[in-house]
Coordinates of C-alpha atoms and ligand atoms in Angstrom, one line a residue:
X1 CA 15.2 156.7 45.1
X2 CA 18.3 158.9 44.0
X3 CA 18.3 158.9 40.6
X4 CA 22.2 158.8 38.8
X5 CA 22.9 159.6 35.2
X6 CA 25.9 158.2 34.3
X7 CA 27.7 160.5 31.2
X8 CA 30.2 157.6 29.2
X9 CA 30.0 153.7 28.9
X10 CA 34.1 153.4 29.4
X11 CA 35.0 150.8 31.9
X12 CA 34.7 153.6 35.0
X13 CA 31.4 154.7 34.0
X14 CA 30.4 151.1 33.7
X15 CA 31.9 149.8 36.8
X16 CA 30.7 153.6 38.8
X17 CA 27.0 152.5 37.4
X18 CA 26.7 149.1 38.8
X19 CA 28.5 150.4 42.4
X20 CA 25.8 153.0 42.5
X21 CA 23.2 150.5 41.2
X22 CA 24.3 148.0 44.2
X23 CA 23.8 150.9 46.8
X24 CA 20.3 151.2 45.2
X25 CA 20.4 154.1 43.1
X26 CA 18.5 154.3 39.9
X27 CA 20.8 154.5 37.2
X28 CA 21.1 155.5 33.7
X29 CA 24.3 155.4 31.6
X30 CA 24.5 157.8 28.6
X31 CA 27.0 157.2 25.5
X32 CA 27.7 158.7 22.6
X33 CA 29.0 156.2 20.8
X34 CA 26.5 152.5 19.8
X35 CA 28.3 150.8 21.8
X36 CA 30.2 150.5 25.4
X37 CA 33.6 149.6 26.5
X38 CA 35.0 153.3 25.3
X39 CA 38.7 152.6 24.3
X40 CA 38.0 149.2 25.0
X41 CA 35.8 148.9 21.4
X42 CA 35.8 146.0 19.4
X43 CA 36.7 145.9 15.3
X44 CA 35.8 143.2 13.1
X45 CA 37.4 142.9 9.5
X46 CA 36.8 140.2 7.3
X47 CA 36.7 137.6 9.9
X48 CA 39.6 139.3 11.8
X49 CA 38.5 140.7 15.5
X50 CA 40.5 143.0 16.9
X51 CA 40.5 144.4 20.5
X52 CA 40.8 147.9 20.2
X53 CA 42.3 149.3 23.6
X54 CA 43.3 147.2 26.8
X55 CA 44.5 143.8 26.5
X56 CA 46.5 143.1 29.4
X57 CA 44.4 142.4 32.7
X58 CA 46.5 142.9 35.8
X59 CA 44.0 143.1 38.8
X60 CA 41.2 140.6 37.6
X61 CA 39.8 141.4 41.5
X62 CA 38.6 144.3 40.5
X63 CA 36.2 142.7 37.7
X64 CA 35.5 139.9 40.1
X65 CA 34.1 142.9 42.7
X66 CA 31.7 143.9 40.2
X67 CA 30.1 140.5 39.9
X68 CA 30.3 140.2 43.7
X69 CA 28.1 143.5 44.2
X70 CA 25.0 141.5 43.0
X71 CA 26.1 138.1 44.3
X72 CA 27.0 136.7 41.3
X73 CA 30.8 135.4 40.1
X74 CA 32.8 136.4 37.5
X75 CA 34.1 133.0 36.3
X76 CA 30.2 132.2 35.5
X77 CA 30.8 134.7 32.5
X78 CA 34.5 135.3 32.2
X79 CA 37.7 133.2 32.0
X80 CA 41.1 135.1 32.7
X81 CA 43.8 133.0 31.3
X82 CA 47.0 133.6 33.4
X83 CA 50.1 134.0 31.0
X84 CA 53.1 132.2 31.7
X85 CA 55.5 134.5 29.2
X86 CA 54.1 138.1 30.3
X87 CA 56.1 140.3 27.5
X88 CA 58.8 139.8 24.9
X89 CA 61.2 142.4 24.7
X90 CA 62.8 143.1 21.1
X91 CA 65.4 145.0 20.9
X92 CA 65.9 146.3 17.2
X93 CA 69.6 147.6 18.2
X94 CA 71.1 144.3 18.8
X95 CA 68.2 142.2 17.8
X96 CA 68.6 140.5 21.1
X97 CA 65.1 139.1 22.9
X98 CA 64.0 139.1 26.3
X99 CA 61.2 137.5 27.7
X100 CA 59.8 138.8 30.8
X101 CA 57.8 135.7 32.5
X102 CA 55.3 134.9 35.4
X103 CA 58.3 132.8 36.7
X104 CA 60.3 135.4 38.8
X105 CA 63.6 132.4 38.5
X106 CA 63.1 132.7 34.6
X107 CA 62.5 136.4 34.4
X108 CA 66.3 136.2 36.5
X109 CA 67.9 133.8 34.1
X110 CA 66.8 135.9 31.1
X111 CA 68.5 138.8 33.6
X112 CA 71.7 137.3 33.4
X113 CA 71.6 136.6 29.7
X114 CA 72.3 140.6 29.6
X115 CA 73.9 141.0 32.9
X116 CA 74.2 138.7 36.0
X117 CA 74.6 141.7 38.8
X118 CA 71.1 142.6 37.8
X119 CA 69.3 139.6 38.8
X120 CA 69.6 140.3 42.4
X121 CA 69.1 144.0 41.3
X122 CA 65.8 142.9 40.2
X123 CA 65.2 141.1 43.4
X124 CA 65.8 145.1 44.9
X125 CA 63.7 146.7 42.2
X126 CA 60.6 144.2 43.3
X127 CA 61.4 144.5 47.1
X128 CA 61.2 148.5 46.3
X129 CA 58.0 148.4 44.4
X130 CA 56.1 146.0 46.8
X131 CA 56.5 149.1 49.3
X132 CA 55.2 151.2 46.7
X133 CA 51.9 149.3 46.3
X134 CA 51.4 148.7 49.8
X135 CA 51.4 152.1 50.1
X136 CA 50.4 153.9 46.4
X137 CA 47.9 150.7 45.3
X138 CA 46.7 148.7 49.0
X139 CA 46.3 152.3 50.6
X140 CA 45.5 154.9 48.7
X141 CA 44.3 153.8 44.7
X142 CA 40.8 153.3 46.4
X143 CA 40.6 156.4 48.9
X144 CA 39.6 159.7 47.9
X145 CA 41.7 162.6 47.7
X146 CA 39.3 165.3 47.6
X147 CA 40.8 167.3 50.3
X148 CA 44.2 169.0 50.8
X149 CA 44.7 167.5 54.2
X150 CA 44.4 164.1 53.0
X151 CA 47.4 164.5 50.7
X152 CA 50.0 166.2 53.4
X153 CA 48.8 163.4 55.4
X154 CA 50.6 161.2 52.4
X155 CA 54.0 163.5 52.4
X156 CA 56.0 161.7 54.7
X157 CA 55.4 157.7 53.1
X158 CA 56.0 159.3 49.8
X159 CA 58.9 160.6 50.9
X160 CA 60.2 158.0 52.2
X161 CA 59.1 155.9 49.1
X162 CA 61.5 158.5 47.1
X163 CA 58.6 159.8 44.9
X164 CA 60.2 162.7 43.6
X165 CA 62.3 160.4 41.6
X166 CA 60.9 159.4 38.0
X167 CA 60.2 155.8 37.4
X168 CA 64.0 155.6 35.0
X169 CA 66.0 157.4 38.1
X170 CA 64.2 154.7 40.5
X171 CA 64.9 151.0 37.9
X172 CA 68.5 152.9 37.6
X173 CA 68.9 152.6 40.9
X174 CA 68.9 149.2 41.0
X175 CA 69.4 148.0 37.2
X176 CA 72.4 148.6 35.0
X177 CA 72.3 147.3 32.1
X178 CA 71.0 150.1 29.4
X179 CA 68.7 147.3 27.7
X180 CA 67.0 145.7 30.9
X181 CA 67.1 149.1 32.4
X182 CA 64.9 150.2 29.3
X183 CA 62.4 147.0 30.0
X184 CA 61.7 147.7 33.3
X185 CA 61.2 151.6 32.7
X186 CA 58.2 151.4 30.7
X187 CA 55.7 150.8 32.6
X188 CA 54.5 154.8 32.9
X189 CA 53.7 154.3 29.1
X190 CA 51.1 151.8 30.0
X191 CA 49.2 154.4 32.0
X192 CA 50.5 157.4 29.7
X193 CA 53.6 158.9 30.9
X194 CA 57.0 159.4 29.9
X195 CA 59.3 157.3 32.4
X196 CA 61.8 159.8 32.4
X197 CA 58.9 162.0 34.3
X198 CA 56.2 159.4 35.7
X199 CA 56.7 160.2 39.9
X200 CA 58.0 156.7 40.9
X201 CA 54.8 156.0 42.8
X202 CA 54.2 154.2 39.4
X203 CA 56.7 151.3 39.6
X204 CA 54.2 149.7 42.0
X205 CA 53.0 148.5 38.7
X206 CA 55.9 146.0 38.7
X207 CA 54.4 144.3 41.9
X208 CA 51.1 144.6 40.6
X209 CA 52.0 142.4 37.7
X210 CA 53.6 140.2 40.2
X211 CA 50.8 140.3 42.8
X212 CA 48.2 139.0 40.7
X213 CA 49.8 137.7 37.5
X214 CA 48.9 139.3 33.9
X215 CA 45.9 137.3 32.5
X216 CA 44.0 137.4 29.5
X217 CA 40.5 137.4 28.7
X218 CA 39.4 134.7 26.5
X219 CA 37.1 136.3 24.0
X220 CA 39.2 139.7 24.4
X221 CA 38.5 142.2 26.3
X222 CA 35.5 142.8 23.9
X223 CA 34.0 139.5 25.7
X224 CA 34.8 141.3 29.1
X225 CA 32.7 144.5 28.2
X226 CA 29.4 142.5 26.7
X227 CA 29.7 140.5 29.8
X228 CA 29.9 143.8 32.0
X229 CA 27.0 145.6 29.6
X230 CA 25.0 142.5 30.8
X231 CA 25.5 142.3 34.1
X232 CA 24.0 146.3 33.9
X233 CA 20.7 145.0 32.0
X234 CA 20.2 142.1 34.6
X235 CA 20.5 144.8 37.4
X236 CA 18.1 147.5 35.6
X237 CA 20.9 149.6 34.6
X238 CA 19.5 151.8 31.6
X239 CA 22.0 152.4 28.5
X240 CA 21.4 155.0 26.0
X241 CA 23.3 154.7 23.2
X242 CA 24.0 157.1 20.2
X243 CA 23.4 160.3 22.8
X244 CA 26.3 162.9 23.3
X245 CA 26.4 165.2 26.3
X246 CA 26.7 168.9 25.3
X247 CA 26.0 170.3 28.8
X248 CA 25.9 169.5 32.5
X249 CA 22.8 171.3 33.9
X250 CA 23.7 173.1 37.1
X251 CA 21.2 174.9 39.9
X252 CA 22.2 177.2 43.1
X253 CA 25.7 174.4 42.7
X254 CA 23.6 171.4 42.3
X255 CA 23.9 169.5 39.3
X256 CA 20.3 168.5 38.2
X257 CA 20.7 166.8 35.1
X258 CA 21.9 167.3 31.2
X259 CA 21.3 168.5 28.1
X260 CA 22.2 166.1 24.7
X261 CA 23.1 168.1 21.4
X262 CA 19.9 167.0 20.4
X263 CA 18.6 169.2 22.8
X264 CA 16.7 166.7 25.6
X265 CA 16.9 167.4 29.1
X266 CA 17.2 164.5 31.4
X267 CA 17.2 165.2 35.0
X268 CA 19.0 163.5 37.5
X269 CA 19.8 163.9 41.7
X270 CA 23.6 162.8 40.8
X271 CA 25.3 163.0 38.1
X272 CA 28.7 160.9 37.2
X273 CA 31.2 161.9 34.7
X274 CA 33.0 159.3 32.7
X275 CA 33.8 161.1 29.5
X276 CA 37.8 162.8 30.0
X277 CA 38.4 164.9 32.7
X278 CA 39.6 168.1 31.2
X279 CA 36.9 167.9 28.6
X280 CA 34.4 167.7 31.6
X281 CA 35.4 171.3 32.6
X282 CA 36.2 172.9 29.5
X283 CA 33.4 171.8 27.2
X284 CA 30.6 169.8 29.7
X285 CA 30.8 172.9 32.1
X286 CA 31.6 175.5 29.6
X287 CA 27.9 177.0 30.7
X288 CA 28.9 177.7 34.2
X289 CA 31.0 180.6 35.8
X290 CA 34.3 180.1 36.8
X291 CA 34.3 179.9 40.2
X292 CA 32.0 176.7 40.3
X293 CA 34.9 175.0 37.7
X294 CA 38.0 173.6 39.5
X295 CA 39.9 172.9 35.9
X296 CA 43.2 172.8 35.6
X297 CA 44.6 175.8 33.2
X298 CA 45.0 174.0 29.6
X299 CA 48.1 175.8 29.3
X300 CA 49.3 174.4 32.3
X301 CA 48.3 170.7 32.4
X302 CA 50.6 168.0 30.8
X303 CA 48.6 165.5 28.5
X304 CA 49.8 161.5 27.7
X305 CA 51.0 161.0 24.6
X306 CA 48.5 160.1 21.7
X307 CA 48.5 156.5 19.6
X308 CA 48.6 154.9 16.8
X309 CA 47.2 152.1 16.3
X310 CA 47.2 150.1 13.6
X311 CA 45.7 146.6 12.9
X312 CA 45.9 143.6 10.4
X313 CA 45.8 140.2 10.2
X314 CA 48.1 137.3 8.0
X315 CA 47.0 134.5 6.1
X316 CA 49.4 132.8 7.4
X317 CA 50.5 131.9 11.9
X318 CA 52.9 133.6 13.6
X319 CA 54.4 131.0 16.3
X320 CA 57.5 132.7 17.2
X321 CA 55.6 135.8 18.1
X322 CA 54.6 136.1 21.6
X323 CA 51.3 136.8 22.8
X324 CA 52.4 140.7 23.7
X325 CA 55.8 142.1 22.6
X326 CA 57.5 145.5 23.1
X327 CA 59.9 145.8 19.8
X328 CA 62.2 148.9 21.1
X329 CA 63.9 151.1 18.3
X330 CA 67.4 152.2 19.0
X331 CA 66.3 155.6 20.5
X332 CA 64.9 155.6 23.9
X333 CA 65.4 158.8 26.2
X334 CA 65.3 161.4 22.7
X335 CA 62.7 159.5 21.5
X336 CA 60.0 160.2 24.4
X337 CA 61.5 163.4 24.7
X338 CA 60.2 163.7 20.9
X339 CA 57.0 162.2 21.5
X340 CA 56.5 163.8 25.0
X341 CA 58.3 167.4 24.9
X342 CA 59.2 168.6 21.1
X343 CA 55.9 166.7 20.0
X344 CA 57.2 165.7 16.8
X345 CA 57.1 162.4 15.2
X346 CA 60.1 160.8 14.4
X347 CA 61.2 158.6 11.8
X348 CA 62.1 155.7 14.0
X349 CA 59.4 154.6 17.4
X350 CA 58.8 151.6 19.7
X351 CA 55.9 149.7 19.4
X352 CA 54.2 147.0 21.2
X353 CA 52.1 144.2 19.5
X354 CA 49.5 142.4 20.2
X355 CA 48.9 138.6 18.8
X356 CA 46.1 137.6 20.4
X357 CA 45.7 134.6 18.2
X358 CA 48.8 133.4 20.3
X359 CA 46.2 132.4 23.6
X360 CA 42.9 132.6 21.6
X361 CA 42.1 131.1 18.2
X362 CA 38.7 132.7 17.8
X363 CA 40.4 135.9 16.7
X364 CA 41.3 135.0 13.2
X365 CA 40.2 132.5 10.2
X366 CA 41.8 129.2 10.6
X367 CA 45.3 129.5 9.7
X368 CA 45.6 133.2 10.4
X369 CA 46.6 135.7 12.7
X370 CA 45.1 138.9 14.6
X371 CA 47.6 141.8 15.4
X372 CA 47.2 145.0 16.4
X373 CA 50.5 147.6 16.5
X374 CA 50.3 150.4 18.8
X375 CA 52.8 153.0 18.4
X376 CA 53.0 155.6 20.9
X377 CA 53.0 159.1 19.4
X378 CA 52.5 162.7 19.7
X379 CA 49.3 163.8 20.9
X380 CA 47.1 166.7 18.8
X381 CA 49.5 169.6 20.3
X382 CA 51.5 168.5 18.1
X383 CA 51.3 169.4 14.4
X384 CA 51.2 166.2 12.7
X385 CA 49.3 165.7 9.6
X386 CA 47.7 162.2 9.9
X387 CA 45.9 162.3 5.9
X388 CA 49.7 162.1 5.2
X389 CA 52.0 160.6 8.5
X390 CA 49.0 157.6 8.7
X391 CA 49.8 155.9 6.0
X392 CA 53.6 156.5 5.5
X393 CA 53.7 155.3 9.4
X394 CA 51.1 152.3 8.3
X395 CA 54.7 151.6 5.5
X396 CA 57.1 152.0 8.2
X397 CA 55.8 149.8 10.5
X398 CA 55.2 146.7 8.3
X399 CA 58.7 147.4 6.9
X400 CA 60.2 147.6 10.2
X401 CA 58.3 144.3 11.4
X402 CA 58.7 142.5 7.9
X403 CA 62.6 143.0 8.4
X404 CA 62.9 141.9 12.2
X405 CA 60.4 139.5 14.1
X406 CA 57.6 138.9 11.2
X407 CA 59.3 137.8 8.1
X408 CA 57.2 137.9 4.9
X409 CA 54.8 140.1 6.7
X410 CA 54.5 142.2 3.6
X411 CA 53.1 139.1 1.5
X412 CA 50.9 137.7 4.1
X413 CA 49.4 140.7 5.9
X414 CA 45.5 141.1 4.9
X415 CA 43.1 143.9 5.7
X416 CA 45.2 147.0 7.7
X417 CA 43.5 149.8 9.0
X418 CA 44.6 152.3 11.8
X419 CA 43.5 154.8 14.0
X420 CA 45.5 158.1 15.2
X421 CA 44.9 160.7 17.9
X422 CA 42.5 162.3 15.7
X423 CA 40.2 159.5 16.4
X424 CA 40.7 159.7 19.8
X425 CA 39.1 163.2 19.7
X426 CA 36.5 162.7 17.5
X427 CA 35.5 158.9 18.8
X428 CA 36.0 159.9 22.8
X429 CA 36.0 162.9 22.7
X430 CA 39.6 163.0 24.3
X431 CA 41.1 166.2 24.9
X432 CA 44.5 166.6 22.5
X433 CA 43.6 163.2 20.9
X434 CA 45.4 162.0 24.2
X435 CA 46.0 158.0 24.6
X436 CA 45.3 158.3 28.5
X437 CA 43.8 161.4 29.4
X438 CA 46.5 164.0 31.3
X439 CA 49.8 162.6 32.2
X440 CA 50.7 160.9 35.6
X441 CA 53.5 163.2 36.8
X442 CA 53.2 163.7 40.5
X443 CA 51.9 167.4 40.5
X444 CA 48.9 166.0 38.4
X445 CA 48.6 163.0 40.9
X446 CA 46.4 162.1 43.9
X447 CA 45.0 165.9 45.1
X448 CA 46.7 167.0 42.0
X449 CA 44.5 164.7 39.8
X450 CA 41.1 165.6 38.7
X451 CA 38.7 165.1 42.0
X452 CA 36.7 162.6 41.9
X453 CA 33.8 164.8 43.6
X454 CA 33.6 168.1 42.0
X455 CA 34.9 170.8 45.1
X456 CA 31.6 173.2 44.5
X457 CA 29.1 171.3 43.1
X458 CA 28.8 168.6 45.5
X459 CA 26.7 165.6 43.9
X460 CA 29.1 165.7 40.5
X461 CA 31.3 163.0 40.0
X462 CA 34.4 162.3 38.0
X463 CA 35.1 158.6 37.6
X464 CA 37.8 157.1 35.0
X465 CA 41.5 158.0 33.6
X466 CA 41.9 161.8 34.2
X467 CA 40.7 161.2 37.9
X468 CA 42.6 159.7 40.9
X469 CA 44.2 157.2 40.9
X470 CA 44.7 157.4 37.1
X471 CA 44.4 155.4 33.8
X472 CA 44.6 152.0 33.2
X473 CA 41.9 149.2 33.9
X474 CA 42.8 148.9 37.5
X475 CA 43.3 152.7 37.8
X476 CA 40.0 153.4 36.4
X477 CA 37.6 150.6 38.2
X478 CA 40.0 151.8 41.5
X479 CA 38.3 155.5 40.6
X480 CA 34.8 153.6 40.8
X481 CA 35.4 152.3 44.3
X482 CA 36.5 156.3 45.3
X483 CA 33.2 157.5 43.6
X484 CA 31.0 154.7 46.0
X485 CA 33.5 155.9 49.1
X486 CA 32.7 159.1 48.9
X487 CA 29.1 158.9 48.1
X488 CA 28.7 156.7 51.3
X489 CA 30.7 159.4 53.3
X490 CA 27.7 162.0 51.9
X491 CA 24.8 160.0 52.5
X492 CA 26.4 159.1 56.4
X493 CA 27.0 162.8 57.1
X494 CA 23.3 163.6 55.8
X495 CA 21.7 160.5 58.2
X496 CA 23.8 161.7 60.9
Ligands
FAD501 C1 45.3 151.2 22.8 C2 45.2 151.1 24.3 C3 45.7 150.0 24.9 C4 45.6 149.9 26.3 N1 46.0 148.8 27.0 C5 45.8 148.6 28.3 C6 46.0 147.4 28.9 O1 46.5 146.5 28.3 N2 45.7 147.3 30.3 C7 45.2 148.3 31.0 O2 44.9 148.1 32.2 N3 44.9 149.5 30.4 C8 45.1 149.7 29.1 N4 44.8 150.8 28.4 C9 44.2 151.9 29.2 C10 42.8 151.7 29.5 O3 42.1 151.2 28.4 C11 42.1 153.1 29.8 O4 42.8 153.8 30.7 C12 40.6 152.9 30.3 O5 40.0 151.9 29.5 C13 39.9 154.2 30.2 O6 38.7 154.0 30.8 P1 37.8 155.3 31.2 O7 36.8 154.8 32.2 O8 38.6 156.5 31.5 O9 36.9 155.6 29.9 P2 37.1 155.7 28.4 O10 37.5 154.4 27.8 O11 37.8 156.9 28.0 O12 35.5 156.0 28.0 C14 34.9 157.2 28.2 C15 33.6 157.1 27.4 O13 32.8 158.3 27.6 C16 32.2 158.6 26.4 N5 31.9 160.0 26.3 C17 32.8 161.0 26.3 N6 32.2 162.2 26.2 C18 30.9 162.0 26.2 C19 29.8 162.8 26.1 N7 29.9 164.1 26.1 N8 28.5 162.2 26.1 C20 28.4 160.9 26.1 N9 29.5 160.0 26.2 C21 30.7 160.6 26.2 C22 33.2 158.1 25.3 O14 32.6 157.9 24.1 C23 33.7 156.8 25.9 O15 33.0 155.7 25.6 C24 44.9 151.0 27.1 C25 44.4 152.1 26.4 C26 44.5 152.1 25.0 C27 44.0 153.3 24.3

């Protein structure tokens, strides 16, 4: 029986371990942190749970897949509440609202609030991004891209789909008014870019939403990973906990195992990387000569931005708040060019919050509220000094909310703590402290990306954000199905 060793718990490794598993494989997963999930951890305060990564479920058939493998179904273990009101769009400029719904007729009239012209704009812009996902999601987010040939073969569709433009150039297009324009451009900061750069290929995210709805899972997505940890026990999946990686061991370009900073060897036939891509090479490999590395320069790769995060609760409800809302500051273009390019923070930022409390009671003490506050910032390239930006940033934010959408905030909010890039590094291990692994511009895309089989060392694996097709839950359980594709291709050519 090939035995697999699967190095991180995140949702790829988790979802690469039980494909392997299914195709019989023995299967160990390794993490270094107690528990799995990776950015998808779970905090508790004080009676206050908070869902520390990925909230918003957009391709629940994916998750259903994973249940499927073993026969079993998803909705046994998991319910995926669809939400009717998707986001609500705050605009701090003109401290107008905008709710962007499941109900493409609302999501119009809300259009026409700001201006009428682009409601049949937006009926373009979701024409235009259907024939990106037939194409950049149906096609291609599950098929490997391990060889040059398989992305020439891709030139002419994605030229035709226009995906030299950046996701802003492509809305434009089709979208004039400056505040609409802004909601329907952010959807590269979901998976990490900067919209003004993001190749357009990424607007199939619009569709997606509309394809399959944007659900939540009750419990969080906290419920989601315990469900998914058990589903591994039930199918003899091994998890080690507490155990860190420090080397891949490698033989005449055969990966046969690794080595834990503790110093134990554990040997393997396969082995599948979860932890971040670039990491993989630089520190995971850092043993091995060059020529059996295929990283990407440092110097020459463009990271996603880092977060902050920073979650509360209140003693007292929120109703007016929407489940998720985007509350934009007045800068939008300069300010991801500060966050992206200069890599400086700013005094002002866009934030989106999370109230989960709004679907799911069980979040909070009766009465009360969970939020979380992410704030998209520079990653560790930059130079900020987060013993000192943390908590002024913690100040600003409560001030900025407490004046706009959460009045009294500053009486009522209860237990606030945060996390910054720096905890990205030290918890994930994420190269740069970044939110998302590298960024999705195009020449970092599809062959550009991190493979998902290692070019010289044939039975290493990458699964998760820094691989193809990219970060994001259904980017990284997308990388899962590549991983199984391509070690079914192996195992065919061997039998043949
Ligand atoms: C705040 C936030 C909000 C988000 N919101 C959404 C959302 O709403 N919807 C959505 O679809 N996506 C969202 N995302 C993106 C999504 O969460 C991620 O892209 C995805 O979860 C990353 O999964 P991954 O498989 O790459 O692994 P990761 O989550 O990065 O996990 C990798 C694991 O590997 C472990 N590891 C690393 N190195 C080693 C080593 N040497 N030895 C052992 N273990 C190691 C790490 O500890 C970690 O557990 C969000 C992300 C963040 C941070």
């Amino acid at each position: 029986m090939t035995r697999s060793l699967v190095i991180g718990a995140g949702l790829g490794g988790i979802a690469t371990a039980l494909r392997l598993r299914a195709m019989g494989d023995e299967v160990e997963v390794i993490e270094r942190l107690a528990s799995p999930g990776g950015r998808a951890q779970v905090f508790e305060k004080n009676g206050f749970k908070h869902d520390a990564g990925p909230t918003v479920i957009t391709a629940p058939f994916l998750f259903d897949e994973l249940f499927t493998l073993f026969g079993e179904k998803r909705q046994d273990y998991l319910d995926f509440k669809p939400l009717d009101l998707w986001y609500r769009f705050y605009f701090d400029a003109t401290g107008d609202t905008f709710d962007y719904a499941a109900s493409i007729e609302k999501t119009k009239q809300e259009i026409s609030r700001f201006n009428p012209k682009d409601a049949d704009g937006y009926d373009r812009l979701l024409k235009t991004s259907k024939a990106i996902f037939d194409v950049g999601f149906t096609k291609l987010a599950d098929k490997p891209f391990t060889k040059f040939s398989a992305m020439l073969a891709q030139i002419p569709s994605l030229l035709t789909l226009k995906s030299y433009l950046s996701v802003a150039q492509l809305v434009n297009q089709h979208i004039k008014h400056p505040q609409i324009r802004q909601a329907f451009s952010i959807h590269p900061l979901l998976v990490g870019g900067n919209p003004f750069d993001t190749t357009s290929i990424y607007a199939l995210i619009h569709y997606l939403e509309r394809e399959w709805g944007v659900h939540f899972c009750m419990g969080g997505t906290g419920k989601l990973i315990s469900e998914l940890e058990a589903l591994m026990i039930r199918q003899g999946i091994t998890i080690r906990y507490n155990t860190d990686i420090e080397q891949i061991l490698v033989k005449n370009k055969q990966a046969t195992g690794v080595r834990t900073t503790n110093g134990d060897v554990i040997s393997a036939n396969r082995v599948v990387c979860n932890a971040d891509s670039p990491a993989v090479y630089d520190e995971l490999l850092s043993d091995q000569p060059k020529r059996l590395k295929k990283a990407i320069p440092d110097k020459l790769t463009r990271y996603s931005m880092g977060l902050y995060v920073l979650f509360f609760g209140t003693q007292k409800k929120y109703d007016s708040v929407a489940h998720h809302t985007i509350w934009m500051g007045k800068r939008y273009r300069a300010l991801l060019a500060d966050i992206f390019n200069s890599k400086i923070l700013a005094d002002d930022f866009s934030l989106y919050l999370h109230r989960p409390t709004a679907t799911d009671p069980s979040f909070a003490p009766d009465g009360c509220d969970s939020f979380y506050v992410l704030c998209p910032v520079p990653n560790l390239q930059g130079n900020v000094n987060w013993d000192v930006q943390g908590p002024a940033l913690q100040e600003r934010i409560i001030t900025a909310l407490n004046r706009t959408i959460m009045p009294g905030l500053r009486e009522t909010i209860t237990d606030p703590f945060w996390m910054s890039p720096r905890d990205f590094k030290s918890n994930y291990r994420a190269k740069h402290g970044a939110g998302f692994s590298i960024a999705p511009i195009f020449a970092q895309s599809a062959w550009f990306r991190y493979h998902n089989q290692d070019p010289h060392i044939n039975n290493l694996f990458l699964t998760g954000a820094g691989t193809h097709p990219g970060a994001g839950m259904p980017g990284v359980l997308s990388s899962a199905k590549v991983v199984e594709n391509l070690i079914a291709q192996t195992s065919f050519k061997k039998a043949n």
